[in-house]
PDB file of C-alpha atoms in Angstrom:
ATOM      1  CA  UNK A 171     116.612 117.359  96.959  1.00 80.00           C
ATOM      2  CA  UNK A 172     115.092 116.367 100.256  1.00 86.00           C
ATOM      3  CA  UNK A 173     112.984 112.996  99.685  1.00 91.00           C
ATOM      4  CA  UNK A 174     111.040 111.524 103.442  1.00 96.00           C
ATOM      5  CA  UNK A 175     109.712 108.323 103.791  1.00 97.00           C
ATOM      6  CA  UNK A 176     107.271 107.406 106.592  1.00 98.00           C
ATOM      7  CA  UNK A 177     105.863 104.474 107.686  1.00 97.00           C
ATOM      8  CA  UNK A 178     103.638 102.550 108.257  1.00 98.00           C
ATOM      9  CA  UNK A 179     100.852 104.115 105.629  1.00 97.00           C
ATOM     10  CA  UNK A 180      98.219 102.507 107.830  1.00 98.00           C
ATOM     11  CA  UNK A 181      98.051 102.148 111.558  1.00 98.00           C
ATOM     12  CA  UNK A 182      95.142 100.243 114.220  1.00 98.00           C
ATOM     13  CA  UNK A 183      95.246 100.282 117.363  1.00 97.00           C
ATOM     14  CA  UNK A 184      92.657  99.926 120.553  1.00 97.00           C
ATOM     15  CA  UNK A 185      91.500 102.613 122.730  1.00 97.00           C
ATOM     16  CA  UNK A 186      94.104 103.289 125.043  1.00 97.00           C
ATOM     17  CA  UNK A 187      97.333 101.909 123.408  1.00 97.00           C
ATOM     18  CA  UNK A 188     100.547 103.906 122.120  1.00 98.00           C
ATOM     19  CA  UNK A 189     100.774 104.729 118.481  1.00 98.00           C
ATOM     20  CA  UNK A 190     104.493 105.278 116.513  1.00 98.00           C
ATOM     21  CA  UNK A 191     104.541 107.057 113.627  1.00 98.00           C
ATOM     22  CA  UNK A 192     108.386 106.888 111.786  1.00 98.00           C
ATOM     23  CA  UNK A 193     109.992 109.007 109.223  1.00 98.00           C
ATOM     24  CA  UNK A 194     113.255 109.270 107.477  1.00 98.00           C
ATOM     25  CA  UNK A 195     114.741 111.617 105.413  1.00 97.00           C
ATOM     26  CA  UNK A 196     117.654 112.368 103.115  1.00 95.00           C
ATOM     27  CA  UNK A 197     119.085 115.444 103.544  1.00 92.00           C
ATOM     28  CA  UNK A 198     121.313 116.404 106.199  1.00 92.00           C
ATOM     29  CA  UNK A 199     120.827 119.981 106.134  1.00 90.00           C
ATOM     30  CA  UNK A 200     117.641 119.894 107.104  1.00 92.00           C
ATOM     31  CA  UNK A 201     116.463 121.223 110.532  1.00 91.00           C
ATOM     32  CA  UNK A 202     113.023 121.280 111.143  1.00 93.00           C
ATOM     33  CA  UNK A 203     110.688 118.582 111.466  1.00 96.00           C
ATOM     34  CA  UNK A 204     106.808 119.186 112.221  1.00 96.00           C
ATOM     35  CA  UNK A 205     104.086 116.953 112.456  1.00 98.00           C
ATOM     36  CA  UNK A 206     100.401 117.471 111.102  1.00 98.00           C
ATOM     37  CA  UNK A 207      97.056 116.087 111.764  1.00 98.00           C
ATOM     38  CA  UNK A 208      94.620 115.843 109.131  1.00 97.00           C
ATOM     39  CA  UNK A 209      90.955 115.152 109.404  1.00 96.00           C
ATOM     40  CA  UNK A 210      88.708 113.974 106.943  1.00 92.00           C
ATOM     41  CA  UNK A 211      87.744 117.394 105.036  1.00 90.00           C
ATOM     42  CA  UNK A 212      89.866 119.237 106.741  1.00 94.00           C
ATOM     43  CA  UNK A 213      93.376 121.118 106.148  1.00 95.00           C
ATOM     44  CA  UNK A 214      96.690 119.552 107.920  1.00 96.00           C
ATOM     45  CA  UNK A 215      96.690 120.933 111.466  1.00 96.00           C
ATOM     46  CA  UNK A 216     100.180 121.023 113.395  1.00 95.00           C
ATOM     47  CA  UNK A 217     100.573 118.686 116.394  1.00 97.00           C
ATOM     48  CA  UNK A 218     103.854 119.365 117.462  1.00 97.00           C
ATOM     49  CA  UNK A 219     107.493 120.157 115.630  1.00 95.00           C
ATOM     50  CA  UNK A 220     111.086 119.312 116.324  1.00 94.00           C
ATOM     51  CA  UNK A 221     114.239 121.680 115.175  1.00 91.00           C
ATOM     52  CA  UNK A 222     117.949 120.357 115.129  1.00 84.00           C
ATOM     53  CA  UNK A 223     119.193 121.123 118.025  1.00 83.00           C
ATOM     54  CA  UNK A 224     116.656 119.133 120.181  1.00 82.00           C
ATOM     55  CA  UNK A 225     116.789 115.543 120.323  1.00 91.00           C
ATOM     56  CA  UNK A 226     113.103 114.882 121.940  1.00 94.00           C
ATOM     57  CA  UNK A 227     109.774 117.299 122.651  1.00 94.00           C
ATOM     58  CA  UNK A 228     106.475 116.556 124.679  1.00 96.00           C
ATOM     59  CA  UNK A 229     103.049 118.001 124.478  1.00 94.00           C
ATOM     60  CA  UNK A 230     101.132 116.044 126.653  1.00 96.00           C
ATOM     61  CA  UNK A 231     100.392 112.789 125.185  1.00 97.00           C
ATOM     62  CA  UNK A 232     102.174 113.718 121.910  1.00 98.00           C
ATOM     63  CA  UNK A 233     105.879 113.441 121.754  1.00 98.00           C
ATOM     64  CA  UNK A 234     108.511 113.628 118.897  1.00 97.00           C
ATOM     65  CA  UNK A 235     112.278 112.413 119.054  1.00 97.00           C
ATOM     66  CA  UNK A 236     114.808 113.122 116.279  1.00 96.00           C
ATOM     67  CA  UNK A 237     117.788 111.401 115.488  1.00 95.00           C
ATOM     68  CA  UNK A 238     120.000 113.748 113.523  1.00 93.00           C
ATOM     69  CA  UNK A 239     122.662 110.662 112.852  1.00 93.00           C
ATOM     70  CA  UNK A 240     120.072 108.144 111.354  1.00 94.00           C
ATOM     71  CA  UNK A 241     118.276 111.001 109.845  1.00 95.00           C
ATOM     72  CA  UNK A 242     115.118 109.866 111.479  1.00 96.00           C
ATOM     73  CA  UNK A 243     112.150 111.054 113.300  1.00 97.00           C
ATOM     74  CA  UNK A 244     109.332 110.034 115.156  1.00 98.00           C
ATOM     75  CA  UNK A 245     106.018 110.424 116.411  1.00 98.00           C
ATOM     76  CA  UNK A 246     104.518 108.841 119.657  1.00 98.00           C
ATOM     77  CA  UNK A 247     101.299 109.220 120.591  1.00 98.00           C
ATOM     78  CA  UNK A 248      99.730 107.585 124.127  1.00 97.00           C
ATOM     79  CA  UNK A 249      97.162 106.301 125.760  1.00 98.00           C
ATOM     80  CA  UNK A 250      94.763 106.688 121.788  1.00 98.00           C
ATOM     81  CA  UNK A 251      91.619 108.064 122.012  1.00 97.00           C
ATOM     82  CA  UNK A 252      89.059 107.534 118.818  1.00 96.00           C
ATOM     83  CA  UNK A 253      89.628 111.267 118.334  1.00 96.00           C
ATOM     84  CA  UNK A 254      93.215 110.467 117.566  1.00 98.00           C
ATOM     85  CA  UNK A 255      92.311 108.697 114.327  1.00 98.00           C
ATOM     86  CA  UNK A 256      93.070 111.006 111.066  1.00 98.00           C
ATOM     87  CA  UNK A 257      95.818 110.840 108.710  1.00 98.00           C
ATOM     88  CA  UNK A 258      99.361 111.893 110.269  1.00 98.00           C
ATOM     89  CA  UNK A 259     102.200 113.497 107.927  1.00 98.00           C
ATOM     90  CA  UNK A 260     105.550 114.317 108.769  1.00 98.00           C
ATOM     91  CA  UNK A 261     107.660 117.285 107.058  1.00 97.00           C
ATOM     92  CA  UNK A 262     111.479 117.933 107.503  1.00 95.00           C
ATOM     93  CA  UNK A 263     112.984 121.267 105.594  1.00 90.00           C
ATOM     94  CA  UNK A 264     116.150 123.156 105.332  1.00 80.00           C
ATOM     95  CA  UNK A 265     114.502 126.815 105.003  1.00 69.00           C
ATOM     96  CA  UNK A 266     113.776 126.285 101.719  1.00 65.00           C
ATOM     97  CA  UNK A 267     110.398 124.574 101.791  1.00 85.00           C
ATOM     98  CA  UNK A 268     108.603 121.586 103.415  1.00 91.00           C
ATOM     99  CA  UNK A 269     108.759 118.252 102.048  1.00 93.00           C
ATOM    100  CA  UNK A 270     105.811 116.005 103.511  1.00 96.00           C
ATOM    101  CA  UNK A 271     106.202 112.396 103.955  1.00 97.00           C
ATOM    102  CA  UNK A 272     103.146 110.294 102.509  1.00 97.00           C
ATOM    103  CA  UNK A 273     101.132 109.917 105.509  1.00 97.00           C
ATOM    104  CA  UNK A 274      99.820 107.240 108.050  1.00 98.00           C
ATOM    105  CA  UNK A 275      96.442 106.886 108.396  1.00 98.00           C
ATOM    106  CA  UNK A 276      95.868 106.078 112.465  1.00 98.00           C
ATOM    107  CA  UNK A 277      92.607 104.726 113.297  1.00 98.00           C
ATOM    108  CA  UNK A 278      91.923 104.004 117.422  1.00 97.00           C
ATOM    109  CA  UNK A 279      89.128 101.366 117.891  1.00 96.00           C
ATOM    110  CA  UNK A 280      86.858 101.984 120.893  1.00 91.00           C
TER     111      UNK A 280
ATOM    112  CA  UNK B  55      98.768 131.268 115.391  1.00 78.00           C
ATOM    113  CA  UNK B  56      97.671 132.446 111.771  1.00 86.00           C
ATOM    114  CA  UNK B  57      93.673 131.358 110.743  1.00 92.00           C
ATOM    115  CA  UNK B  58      93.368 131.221 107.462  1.00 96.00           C
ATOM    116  CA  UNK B  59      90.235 130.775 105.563  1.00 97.00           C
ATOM    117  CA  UNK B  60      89.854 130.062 102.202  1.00 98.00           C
ATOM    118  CA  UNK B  61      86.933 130.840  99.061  1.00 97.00           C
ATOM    119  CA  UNK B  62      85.532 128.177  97.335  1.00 97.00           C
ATOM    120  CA  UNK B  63      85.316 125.548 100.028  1.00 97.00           C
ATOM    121  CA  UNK B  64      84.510 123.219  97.065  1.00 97.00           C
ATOM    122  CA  UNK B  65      83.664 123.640  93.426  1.00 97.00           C
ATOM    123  CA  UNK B  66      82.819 121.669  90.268  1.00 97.00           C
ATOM    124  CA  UNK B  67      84.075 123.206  87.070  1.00 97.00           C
ATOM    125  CA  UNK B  68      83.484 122.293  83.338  1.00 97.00           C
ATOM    126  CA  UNK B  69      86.940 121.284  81.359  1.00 97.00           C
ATOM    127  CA  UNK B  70      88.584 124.083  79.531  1.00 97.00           C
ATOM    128  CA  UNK B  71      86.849 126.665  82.454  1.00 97.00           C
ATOM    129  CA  UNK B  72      89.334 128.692  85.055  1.00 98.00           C
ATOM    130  CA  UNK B  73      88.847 128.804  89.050  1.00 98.00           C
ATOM    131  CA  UNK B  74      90.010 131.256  91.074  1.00 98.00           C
ATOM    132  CA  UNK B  75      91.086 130.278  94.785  1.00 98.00           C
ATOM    133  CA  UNK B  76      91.062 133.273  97.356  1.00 98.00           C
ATOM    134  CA  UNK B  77      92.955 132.720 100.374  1.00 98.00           C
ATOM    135  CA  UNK B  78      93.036 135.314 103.198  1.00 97.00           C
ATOM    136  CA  UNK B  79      95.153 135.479 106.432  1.00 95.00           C
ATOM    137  CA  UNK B  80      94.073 136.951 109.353  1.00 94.00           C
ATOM    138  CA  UNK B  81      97.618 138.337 110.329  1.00 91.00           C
ATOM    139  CA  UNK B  82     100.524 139.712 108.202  1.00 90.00           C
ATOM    140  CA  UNK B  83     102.612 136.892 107.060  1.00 89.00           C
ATOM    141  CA  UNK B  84     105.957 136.731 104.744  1.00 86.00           C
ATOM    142  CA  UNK B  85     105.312 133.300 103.163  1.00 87.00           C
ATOM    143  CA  UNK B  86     102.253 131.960 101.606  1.00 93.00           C
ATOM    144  CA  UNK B  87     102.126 128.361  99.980  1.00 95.00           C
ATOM    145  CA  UNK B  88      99.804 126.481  97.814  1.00 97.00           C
ATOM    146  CA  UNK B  89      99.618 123.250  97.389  1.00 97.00           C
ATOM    147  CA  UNK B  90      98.001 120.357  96.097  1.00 97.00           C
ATOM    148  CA  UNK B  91      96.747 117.082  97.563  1.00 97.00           C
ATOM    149  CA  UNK B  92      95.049 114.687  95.295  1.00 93.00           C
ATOM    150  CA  UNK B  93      92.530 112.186  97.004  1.00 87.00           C
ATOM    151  CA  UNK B  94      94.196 110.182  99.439  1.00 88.00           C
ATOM    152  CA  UNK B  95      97.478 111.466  98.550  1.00 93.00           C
ATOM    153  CA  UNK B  96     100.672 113.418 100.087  1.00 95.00           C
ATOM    154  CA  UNK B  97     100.972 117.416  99.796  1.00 96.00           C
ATOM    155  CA  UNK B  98     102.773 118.682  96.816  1.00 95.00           C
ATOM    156  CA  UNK B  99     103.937 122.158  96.604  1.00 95.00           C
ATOM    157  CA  UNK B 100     102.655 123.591  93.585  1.00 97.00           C
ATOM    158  CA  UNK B 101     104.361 127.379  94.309  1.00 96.00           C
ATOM    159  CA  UNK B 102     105.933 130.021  97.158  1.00 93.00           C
ATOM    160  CA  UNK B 103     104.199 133.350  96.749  1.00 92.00           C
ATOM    161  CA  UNK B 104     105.819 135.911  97.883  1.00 79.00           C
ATOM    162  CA  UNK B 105     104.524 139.518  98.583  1.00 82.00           C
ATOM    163  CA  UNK B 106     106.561 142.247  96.691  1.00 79.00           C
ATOM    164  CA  UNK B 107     107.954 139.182  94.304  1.00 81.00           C
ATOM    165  CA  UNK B 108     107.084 136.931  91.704  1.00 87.00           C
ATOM    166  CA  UNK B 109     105.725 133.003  92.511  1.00 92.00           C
ATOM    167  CA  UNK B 110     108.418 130.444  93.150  1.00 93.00           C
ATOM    168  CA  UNK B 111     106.789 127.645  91.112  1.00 95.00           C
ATOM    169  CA  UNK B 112     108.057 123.805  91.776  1.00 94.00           C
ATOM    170  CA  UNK B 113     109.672 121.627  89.149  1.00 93.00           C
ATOM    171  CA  UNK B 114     106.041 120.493  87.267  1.00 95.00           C
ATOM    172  CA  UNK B 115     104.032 123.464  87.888  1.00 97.00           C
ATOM    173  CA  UNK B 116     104.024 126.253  85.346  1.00 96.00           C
ATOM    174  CA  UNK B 117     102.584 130.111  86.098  1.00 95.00           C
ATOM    175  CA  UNK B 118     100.523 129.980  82.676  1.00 96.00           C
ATOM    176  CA  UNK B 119      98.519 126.811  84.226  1.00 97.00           C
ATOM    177  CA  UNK B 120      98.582 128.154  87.980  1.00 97.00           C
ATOM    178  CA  UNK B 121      98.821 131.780  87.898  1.00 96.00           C
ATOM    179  CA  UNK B 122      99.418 133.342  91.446  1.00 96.00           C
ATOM    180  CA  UNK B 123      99.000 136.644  93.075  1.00 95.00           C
ATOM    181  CA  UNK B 124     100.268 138.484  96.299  1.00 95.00           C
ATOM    182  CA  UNK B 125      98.493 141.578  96.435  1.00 93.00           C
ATOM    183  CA  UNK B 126      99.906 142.342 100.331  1.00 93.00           C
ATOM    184  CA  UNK B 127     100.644 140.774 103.144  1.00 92.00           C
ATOM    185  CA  UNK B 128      97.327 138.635 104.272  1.00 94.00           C
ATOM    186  CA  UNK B 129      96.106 137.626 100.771  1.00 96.00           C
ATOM    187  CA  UNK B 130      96.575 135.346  97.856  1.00 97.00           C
ATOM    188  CA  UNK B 131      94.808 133.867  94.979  1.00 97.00           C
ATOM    189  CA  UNK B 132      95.840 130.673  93.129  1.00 98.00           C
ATOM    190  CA  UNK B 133      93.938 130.269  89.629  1.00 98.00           C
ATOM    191  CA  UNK B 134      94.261 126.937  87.564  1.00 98.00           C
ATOM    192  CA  UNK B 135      93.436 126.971  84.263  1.00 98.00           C
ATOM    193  CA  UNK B 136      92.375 125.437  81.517  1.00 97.00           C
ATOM    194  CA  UNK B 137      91.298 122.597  83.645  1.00 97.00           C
ATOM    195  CA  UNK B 138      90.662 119.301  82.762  1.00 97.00           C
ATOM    196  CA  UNK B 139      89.593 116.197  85.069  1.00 96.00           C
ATOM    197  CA  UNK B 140      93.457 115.615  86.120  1.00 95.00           C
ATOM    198  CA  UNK B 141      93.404 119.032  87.749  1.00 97.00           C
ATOM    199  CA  UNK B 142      90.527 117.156  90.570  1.00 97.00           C
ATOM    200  CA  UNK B 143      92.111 117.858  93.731  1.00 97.00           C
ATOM    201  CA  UNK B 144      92.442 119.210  96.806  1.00 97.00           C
ATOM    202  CA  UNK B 145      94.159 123.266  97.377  1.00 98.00           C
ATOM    203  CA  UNK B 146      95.459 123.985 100.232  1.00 98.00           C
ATOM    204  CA  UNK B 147      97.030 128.019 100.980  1.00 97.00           C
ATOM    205  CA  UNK B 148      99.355 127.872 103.908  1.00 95.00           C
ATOM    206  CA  UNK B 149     101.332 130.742 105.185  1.00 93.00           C
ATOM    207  CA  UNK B 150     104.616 131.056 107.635  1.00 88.00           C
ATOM    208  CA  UNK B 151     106.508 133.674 109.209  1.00 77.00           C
ATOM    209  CA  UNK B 152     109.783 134.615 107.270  1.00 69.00           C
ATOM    210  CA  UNK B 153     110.618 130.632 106.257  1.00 66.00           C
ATOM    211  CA  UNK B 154     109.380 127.547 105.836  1.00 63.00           C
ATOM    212  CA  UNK B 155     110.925 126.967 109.102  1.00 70.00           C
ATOM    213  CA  UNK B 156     108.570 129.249 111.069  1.00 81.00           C
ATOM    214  CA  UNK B 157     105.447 127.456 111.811  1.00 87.00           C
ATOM    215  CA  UNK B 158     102.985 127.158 108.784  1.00 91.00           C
ATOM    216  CA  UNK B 159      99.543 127.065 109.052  1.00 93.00           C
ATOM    217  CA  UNK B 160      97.132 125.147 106.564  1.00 96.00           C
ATOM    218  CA  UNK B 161      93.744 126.690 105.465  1.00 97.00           C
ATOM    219  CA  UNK B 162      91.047 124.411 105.040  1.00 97.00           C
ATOM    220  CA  UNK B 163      91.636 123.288 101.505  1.00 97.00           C
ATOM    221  CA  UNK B 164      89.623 124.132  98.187  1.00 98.00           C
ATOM    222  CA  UNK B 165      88.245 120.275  96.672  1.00 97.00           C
ATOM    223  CA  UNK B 166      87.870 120.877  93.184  1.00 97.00           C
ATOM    224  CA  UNK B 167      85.988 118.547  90.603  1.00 97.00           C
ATOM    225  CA  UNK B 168      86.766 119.021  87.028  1.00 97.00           C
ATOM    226  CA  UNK B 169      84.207 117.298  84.741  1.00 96.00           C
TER     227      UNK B 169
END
């Protein structure tokens, strides 16, 4: 079965830096990649996703690329803000169901 | 994009009790998950439920311990029972179009205490 890895599990950086969030996974058949935020008592919220056939999406300050041949993907996130710090967790799945990674924890210093 | 609330927000049950977890959409959806995150942890999937169909459960998750229903198409309940103080977690209900590839949305998560 699908297995992801993502690193780092913790993450500091100042106000106004870029953050990179990596993940790999195993399975080759898999297709779609999202991202979530999660907040402390709060359920994950989705930040942005990635399918197969795209190799890079932007939101704004939030971007994703996906490299199909490595089996990796990645999260970039700009110029921080201390709102940006929560715990980050990729997912990849092949239609069947979503395997999470085992989350970053970002925190932006002021 | 699907809101989805969920009943308790938090509970603290006595070993050997049951807790029910409500979980209501407010749109028709094809897939709802559950899942569980323990403190500090990753999500696991404990089970797919599926209207008109039984639960999918996941390799280590049996339907006499997490018993699932799917009355229709905006509404599911997750009970785990027979807890003890290993069952302490976090429940989240999500819910996606017609895959697990259609966006899913999370609800806000039950934290349950078993004492």
């Amino acid at each position: 079965g699908e297995n992801v890895e993502q690193h780092p599990s913790t993450l500091s950086v100042q106000e106004g830096d870029s953050a990179v969030i990596k993940c790999t996974y195993s399975d080759s058949a898999s297709n779609y990649f999202p991202w979530y935020k999660q907040e402390l008592g709060k359920g994950p919220q989705l930040i942005i996703d990635i399918r197969s056939n795209v190799g890079e999406k932007k939101d704004q300050r939030i971007a994703v690329t996906l490299n199909k041949t490595a089996k990796h993907f990645s999260l970039h996130i700009t110029e921080t803000q201390p709102e940006d710090s929560a715990v980050y967790f990729c997912a990849a799945s092949n239609t069947d169901k979503l395997i999470f990674g085992t989350g970053t924890r970002l925190q932006v210093f002021p | 994009s699907a809101v989805i609330s969920q009943k308790p927000s938090r509970d603290i049950c006595q070993r050997g009790t049951s807790l029910t977890i409500q979980c209501q959409v407010d749109s028709q959806v094809t897939m709802m998950f559950w899942y569980r995150q323990q403190p500090g942890q990753s999500l696991t999937l404990i089970a797919t439920a599926n209207q008109g169909s039984e639960a999918t459960y996941e390799s280590g998750f049996v339907i006499d311990k997490f018993p699932i229903s799917r009355p229709n198409l905006t509404f599911s309940t997750l009970t785990v029972s027979n807890m003890s103080p290993e069952d302490s977690s976090i429940y989240l209900c999500s819910a996606s179009g017609t895959s697990s590839t259609d966006t899913q949305y999370f609800g806000p998560g039950t934290r349950l205490t078993v004492l």
